[in-house]
Coordinates of C-alpha atoms and ligand atoms in Angstrom, one line a residue:
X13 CA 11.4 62.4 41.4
X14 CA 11.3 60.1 44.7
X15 CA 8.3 60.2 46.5
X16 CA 7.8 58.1 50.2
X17 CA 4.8 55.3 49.8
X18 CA 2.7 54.6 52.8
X19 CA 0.9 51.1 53.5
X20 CA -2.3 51.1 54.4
X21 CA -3.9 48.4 56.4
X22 CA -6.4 46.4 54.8
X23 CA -9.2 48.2 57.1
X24 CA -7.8 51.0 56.7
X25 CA -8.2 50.5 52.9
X26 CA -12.0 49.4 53.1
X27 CA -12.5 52.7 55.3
X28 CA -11.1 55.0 52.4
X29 CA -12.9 53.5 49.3
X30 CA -15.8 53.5 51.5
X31 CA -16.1 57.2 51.9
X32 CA -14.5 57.6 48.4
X33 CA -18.4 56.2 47.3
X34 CA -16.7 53.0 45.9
X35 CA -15.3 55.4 43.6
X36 CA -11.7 55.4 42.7
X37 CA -11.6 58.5 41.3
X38 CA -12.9 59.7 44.7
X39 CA -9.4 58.2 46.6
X40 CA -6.8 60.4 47.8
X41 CA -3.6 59.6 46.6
X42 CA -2.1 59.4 49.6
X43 CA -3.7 56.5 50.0
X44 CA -2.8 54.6 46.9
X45 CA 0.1 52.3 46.9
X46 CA 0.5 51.7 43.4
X47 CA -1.3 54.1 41.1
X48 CA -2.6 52.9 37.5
X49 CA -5.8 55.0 37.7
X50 CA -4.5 56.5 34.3
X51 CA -1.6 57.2 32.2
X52 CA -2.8 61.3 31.9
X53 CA -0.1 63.3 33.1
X54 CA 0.9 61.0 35.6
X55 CA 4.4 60.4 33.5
X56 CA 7.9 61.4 34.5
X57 CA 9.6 63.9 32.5
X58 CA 12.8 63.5 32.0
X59 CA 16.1 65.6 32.8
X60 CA 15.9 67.3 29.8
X61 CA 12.0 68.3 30.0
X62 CA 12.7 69.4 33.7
X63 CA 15.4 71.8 32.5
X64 CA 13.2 72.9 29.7
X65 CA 11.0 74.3 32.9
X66 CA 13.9 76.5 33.8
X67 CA 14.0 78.4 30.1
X68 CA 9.8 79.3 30.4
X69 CA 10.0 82.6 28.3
X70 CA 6.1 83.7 30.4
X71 CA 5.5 87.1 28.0
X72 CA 1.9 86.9 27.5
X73 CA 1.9 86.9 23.7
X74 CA 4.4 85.3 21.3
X75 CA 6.9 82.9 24.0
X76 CA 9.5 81.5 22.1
X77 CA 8.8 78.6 24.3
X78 CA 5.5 78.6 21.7
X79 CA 7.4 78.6 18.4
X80 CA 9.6 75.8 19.6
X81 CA 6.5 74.2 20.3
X82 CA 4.9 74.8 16.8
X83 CA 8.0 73.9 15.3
X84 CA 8.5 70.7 17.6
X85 CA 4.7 69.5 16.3
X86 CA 5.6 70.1 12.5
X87 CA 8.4 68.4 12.6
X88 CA 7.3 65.1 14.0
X89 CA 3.3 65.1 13.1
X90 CA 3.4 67.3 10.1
X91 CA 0.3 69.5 10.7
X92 CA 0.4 73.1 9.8
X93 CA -1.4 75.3 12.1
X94 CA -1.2 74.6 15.9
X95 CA -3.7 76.3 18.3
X96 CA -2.2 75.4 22.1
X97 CA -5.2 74.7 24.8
X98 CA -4.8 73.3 28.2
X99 CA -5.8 69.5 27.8
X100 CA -7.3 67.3 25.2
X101 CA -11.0 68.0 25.9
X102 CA -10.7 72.0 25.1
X103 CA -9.1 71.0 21.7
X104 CA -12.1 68.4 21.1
X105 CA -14.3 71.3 22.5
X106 CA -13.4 74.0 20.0
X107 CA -13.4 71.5 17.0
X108 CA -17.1 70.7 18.2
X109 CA -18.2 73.6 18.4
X110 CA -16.3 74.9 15.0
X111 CA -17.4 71.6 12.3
X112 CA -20.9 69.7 14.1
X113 CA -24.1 70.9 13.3
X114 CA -27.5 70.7 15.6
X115 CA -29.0 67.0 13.9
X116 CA -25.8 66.0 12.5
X117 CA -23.8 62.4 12.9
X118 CA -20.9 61.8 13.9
X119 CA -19.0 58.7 13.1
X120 CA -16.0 57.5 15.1
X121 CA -13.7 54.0 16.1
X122 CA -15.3 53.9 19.8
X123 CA -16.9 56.5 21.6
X124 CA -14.0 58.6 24.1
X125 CA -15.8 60.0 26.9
X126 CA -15.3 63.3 27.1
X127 CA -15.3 63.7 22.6
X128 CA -18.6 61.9 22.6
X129 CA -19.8 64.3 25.1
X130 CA -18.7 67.5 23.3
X131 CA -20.3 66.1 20.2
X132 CA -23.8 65.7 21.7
X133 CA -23.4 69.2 23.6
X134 CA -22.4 70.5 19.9
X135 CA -25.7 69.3 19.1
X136 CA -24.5 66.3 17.5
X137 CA -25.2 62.5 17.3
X138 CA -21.9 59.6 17.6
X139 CA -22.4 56.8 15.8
X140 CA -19.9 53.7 16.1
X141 CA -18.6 52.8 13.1
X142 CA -15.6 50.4 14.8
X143 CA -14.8 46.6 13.4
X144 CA -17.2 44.2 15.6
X145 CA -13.6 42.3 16.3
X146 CA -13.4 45.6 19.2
X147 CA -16.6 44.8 21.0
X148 CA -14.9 41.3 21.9
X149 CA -12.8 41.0 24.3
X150 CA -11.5 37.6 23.3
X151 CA -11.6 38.2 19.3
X152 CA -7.4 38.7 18.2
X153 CA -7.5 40.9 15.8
X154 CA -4.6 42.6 15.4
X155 CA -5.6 46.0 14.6
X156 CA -9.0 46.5 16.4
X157 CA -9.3 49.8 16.0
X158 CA -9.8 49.9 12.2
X159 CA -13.0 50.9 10.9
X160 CA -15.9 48.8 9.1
X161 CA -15.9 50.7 6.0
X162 CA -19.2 49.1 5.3
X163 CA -20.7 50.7 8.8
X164 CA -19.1 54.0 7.6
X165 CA -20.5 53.5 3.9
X166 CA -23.7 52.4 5.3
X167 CA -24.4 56.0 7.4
X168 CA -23.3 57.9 4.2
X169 CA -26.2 56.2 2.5
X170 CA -28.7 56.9 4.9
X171 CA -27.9 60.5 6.2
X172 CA -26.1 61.8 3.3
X173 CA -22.8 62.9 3.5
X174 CA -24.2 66.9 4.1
X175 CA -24.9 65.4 7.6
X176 CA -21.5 64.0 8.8
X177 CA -18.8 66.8 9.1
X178 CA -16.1 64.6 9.9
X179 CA -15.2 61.1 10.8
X180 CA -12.9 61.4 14.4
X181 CA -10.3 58.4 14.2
X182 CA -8.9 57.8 17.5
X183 CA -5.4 56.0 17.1
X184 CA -4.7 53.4 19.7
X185 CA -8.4 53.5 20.6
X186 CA -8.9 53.8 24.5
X187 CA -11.6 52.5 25.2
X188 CA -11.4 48.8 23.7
X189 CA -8.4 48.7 25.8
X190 CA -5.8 50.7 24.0
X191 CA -5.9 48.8 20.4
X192 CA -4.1 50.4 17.0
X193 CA -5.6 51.0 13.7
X194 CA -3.9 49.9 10.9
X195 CA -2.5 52.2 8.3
X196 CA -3.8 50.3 5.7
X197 CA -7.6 50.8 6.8
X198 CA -7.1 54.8 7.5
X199 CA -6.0 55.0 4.1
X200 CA -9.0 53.6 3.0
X201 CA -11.0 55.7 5.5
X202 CA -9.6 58.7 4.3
X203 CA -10.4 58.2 0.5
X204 CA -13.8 57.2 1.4
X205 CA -14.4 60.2 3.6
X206 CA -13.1 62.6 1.0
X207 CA -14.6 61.6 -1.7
X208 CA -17.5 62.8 0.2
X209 CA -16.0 66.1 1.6
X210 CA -16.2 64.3 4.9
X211 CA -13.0 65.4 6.9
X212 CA -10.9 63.3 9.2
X213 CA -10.5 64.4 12.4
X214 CA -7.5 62.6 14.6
X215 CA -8.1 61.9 18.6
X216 CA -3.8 61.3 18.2
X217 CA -4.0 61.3 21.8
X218 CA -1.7 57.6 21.8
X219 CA -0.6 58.1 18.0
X220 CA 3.0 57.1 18.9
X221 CA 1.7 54.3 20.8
X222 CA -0.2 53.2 17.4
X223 CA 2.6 53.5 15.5
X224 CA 4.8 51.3 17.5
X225 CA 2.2 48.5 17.3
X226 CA 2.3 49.6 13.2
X227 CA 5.8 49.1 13.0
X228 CA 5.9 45.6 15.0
X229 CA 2.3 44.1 13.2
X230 CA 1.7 45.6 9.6
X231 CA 3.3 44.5 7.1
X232 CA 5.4 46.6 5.1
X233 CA 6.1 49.2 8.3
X234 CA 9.2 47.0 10.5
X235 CA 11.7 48.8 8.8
X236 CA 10.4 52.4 9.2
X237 CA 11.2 55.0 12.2
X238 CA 8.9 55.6 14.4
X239 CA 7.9 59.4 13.3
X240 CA 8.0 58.3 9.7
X241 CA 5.3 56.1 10.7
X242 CA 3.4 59.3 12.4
X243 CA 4.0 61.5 9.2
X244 CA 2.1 58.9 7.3
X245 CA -0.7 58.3 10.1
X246 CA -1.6 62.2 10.0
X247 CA -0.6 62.4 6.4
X248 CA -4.4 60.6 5.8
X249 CA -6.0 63.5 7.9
X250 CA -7.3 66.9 8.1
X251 CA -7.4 68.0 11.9
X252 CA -6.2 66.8 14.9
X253 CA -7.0 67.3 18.7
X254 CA -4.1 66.3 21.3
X255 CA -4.4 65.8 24.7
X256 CA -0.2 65.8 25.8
X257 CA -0.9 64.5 28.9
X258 CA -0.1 60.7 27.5
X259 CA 2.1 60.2 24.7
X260 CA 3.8 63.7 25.2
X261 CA 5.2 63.2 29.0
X262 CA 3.9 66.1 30.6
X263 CA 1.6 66.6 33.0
X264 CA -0.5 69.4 31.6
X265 CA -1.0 70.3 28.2
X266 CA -2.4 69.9 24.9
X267 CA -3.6 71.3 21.5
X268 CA -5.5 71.1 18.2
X269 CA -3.8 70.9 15.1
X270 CA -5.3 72.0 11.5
X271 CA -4.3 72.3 7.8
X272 CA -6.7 74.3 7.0
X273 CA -6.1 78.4 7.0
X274 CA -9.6 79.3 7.6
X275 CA -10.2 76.6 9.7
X276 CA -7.0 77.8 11.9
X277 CA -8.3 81.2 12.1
X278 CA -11.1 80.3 13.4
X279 CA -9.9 78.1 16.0
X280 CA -7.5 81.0 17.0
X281 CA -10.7 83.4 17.6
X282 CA -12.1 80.7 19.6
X283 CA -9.1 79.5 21.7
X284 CA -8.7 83.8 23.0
X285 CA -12.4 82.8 24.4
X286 CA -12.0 79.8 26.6
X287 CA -8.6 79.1 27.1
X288 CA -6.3 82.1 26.4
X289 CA -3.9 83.6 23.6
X290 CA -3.2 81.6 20.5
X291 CA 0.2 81.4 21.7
X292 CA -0.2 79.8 25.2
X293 CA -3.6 78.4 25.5
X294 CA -3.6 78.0 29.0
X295 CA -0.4 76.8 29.4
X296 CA 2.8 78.3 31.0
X297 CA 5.9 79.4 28.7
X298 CA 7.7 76.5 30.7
X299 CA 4.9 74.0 30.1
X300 CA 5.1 74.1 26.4
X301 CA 8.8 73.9 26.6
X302 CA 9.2 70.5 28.6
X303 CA 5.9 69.7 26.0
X304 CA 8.1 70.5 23.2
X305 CA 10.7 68.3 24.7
X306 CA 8.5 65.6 24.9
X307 CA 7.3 65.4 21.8
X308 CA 10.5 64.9 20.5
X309 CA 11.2 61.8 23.1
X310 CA 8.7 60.4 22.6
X311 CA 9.6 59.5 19.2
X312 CA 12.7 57.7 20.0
X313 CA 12.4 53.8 19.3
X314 CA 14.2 52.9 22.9
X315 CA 11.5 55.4 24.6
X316 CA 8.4 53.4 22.8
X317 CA 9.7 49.9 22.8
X318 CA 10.6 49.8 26.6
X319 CA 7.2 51.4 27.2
X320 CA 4.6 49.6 25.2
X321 CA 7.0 46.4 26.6
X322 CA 6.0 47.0 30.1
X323 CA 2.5 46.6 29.2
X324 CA 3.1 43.9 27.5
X325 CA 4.7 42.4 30.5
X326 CA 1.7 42.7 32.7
X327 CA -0.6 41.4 30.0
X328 CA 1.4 38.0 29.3
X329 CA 1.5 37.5 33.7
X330 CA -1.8 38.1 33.8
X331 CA -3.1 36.0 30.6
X332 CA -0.5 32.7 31.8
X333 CA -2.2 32.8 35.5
X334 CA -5.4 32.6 33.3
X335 CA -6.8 35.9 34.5
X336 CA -9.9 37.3 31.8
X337 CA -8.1 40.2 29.9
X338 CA -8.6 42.2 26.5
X339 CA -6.6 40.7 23.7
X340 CA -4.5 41.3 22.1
X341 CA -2.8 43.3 25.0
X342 CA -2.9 47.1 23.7
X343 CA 0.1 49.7 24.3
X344 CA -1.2 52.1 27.6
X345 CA -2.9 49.7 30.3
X346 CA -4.4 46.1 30.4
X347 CA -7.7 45.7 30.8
X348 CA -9.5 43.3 33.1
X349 CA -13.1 41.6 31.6
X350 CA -14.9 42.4 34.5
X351 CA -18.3 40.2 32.5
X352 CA -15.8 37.2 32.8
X353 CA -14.1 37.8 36.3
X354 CA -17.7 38.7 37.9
X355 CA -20.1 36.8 35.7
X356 CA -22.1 36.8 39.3
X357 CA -22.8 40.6 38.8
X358 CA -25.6 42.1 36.7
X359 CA -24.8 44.3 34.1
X360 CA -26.6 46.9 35.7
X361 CA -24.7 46.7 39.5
X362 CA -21.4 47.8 37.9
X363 CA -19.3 44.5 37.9
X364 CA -16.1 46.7 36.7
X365 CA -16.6 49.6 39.2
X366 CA -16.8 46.8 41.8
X367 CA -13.8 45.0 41.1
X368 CA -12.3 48.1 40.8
X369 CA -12.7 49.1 44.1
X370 CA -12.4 45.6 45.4
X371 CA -8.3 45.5 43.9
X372 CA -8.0 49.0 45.9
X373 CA -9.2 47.4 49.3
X374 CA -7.3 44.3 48.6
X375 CA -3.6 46.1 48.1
X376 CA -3.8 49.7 47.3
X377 CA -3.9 49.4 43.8
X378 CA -5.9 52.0 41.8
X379 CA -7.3 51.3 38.6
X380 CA -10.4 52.6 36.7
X381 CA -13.8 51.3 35.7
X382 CA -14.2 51.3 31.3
X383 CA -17.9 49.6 31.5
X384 CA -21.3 50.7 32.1
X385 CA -20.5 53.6 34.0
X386 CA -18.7 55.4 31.9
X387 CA -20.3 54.1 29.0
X388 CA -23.6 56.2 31.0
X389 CA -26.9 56.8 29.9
X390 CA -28.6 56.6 26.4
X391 CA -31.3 58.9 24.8
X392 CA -33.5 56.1 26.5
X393 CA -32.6 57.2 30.0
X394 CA -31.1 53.3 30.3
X395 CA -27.6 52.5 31.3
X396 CA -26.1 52.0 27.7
X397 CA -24.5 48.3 29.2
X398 CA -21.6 48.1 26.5
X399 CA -20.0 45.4 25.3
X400 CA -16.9 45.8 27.1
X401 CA -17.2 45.8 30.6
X402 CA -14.0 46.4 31.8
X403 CA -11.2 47.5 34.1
X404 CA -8.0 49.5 33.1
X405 CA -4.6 49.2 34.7
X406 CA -3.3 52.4 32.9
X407 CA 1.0 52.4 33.0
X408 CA 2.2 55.8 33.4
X409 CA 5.6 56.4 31.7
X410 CA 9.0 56.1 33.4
X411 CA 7.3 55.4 35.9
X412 CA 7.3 51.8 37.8
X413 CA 9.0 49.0 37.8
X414 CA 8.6 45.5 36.8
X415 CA 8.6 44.7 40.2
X416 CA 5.4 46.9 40.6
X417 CA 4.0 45.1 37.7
X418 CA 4.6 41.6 39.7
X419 CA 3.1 42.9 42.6
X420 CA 0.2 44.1 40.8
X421 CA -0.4 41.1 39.0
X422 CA -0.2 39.5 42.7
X423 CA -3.1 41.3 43.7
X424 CA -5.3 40.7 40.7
X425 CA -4.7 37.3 41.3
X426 CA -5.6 37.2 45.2
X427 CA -9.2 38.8 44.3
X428 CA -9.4 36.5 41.5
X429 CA -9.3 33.4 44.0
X430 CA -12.0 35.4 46.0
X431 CA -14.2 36.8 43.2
X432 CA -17.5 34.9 44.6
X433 CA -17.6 37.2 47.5
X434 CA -17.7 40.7 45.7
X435 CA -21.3 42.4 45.4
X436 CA -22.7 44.9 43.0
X437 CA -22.9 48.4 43.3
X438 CA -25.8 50.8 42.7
X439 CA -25.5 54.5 42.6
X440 CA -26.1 57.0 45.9
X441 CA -25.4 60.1 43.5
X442 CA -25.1 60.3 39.6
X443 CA -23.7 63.5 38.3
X444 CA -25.4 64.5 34.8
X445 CA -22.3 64.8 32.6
X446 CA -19.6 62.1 32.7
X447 CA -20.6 60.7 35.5
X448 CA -17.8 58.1 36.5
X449 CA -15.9 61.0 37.6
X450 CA -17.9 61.7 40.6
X451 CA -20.5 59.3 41.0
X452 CA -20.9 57.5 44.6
X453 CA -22.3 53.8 44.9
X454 CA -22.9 51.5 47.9
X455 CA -22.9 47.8 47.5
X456 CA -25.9 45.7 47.0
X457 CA -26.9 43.2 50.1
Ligands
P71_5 C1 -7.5 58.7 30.3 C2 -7.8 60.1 29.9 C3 -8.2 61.0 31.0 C4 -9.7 60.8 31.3 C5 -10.6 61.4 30.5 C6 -11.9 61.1 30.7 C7 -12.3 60.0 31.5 C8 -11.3 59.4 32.3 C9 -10.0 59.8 32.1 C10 -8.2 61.4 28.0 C11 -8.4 61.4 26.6 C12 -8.2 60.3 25.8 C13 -8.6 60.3 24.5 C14 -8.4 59.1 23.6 C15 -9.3 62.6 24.7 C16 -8.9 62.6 26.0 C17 -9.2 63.9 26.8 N1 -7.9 60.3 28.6 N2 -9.1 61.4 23.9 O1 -7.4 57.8 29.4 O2 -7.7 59.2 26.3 O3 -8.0 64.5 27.0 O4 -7.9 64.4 29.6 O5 -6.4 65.9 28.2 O6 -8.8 66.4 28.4 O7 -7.3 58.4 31.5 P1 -7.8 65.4 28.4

């Protein structure tokens, strides 16, 4: 697809994120020049997925474009039951809802928005079990997503195991800026969560991403495919919840995934109450199709490589021009310290949602705030102020160019040399649930 860009003016620019609250979700995107607000359906599907569109078989129970589907997920991630929904969040809804208890904990490498949210609304409590190495934006661990199996041990001791359905394992964890676990350290998650009867849940939102940085950084893994890599990743876990919209290349879709018989069952009752029959979940006949497509693609070595290598691309520019970023440089976006760009800014004023919208006014460029804001509010009524303060220039997929990525990196640069002049922001309205969505701020005099 070939769509016509349009140029703002710089004041034209200031005008927009102005009465888009300072808010970059809040933007039209007819106003953004280059769009790395997220990689989340934002890919482009290839010839073959668009002429999947074309064979949608749209009965309302039992598609064939939903057995593919099925068959597509077994083949490549290995799971046995799959229960279709519309996105991610109704997958991590349902499981939720199915597994957490009222005064339960639930232990997980990083909070994710929206699963951390449907834990607490489940009447649950996240507790952050990551490696410290993920808090740091400088530290160069290679796998920072693995899990401190002493912080995992440590809340088996003290809640008892009764307490902590399952362990959610997010593969190529978002949040610290897109960073792999290691297959070694799952292993070792698994067998410690089972010999508790603690299940595994899988966010395998970016699996495929994580298993491309497996195959190029643990030892042992250079010389196997990509999906054999997968099979193993799942292989150490019970459930999964898939939000297609990233690795998948489709714009819509997603699904949760079980082993269990009785556990699929139940997820099927569910799924006929929020999102539709088990064999469309609230997508179209055509949808699954091009999804079944793309699970397959995204698979293929070339696909991956070329992908997780354009990220890498605008990490190294970035890091040689000496601009603060996460390190290592993770497989979907690179992520700007906003605590280093801004040190100026309190906590507390939103450095990242500032510089955010400051990239926007300075060349069009949308990106997304990964700090405070998101991070919102703790039982305390406080902002949480995390760790990581950051800002996300998310890739989409067959997308852009390298020459997008130059003249992104341009930009970064330019409000780099004129950091001293951006303010803090404080909040004019603050939804209640995930609030960076929606929020509005104004800058601070
Ligand atoms: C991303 C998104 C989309 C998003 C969601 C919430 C806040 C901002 C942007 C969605 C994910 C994800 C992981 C690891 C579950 C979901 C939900 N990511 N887990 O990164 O990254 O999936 O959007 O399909 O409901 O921009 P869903």
């Amino acid at each position: 697809m070939v769509e016509p860009l349009r140029m703002l003016t710089r004041e034209q620019r200031q005008r927009c994120m102005e009465e888009a609250g300072y808010n970059t979700f809040l933007l039209r995107s007819a106003d953004v020049y280059i769009d790395l607000l997220t990689d989340s359906g934002t890919s482009a599907m290839s010839d073959r997925q668009w002429a999947g569109l074309m064979l949608g078989d749209e009965a309302y129970a039992g598609s064939r474009n939903f057995y593919n589907l099925e068959a597509a997920m077994r083949e490549v991630y290995g799971y046995k039951h799959l229960i279709p929904t519309h996105q991610g969040r109704a997958a991590e809804h349902m499981i939720s809802q199915l597994l957490i208890k009222k005064g339960d904990s639930v232990p997980g490498n990083m909070y994710f928005t929206t699963t951390r949210l449907h834990q607490e609304l489940a009447g649950g409590t996240f507790v952050d079990v990551i490696i410290d190495e993920a808090h740091d934006p400088q530290s160069l661990h290679p796998f920072k997503g693995d899990v401190d199996l002493a912080k995992f041990q440590k809340l088996i001791d003290e809640r008892g195991a009764e307490k902590i359905p399952y362990i959610c394992i997010a593969t190529a964890v978002n949040m610290c800026g897109g960073q792999p676990i290691s297959v070694a350290n799952l292993k070792e998650v698994y067998e410690l969560a089972h010999r508790h009867g603690i299940l595994v849940v899988h966010d395998m939102t970016r699996c495929v991403e994580n298993a491309y940085m497996v195959k190029d950084h643990e030892p042992g893994y250079a010389d196997r495919t990509i999906t054999e890599i997968v099979r193993e990743i799942c292989s150490y876990t019970d459930i999964a919840t898939m939000s297609s919209k990233k690795d998948h290349l489709v714009n819509i879709g997603g699904f949760l995934a079980v082993n269990d018989d009785e556990l699929a069952n139940k997820a099927r009752n569910m799924v006929v109450v929020y999102e539709g029959l088990h064999t469309y979940g609230g997508m179209s006949g055509r949808d699954m199709e091009a999804l079944a497509i793309g699970i397959r693609e995204c698979v293929e070595y070339e696909h991956i490589k070329a992908r997780v290598g354009q990220v890498q691309y605008l990490g190294k520019k970035l890091d040689d021009e000496g601009i603060p970023i996460v390190k290592p440089v993770g497989t979907h976006g690179v992520f700007l310290d906003a605590k280093r760009f801004l040190p100026h800014i309190d906590q507390d004023l939103f450095p990242a949602q500032a510089l955010a919208a400051e990239l926007y006014v300075d060349s069009g460029v949308r990106s997304m705030e990964r700090g405070n804001v998101s991070a919102g509010r703790g039982p305390d009524g406080k902002h949480r102020r995390p760790a990581l303060e950051l800002v996300r220039l998310t890739i989409p997929r067959r997308v852009y160019t390298q020459a997008h990525m130059d003249v992104v990196a341009e930009s970064v640069l330019e409000v780099y040399d004129n950091r001293e002049q951006v303010k803090g922001l404080e909040f004019t309205y603050e939804p209640e649930y995930l609030r960076f969505f929606q929020a509005r701020f104004k800058p601070v005099e």
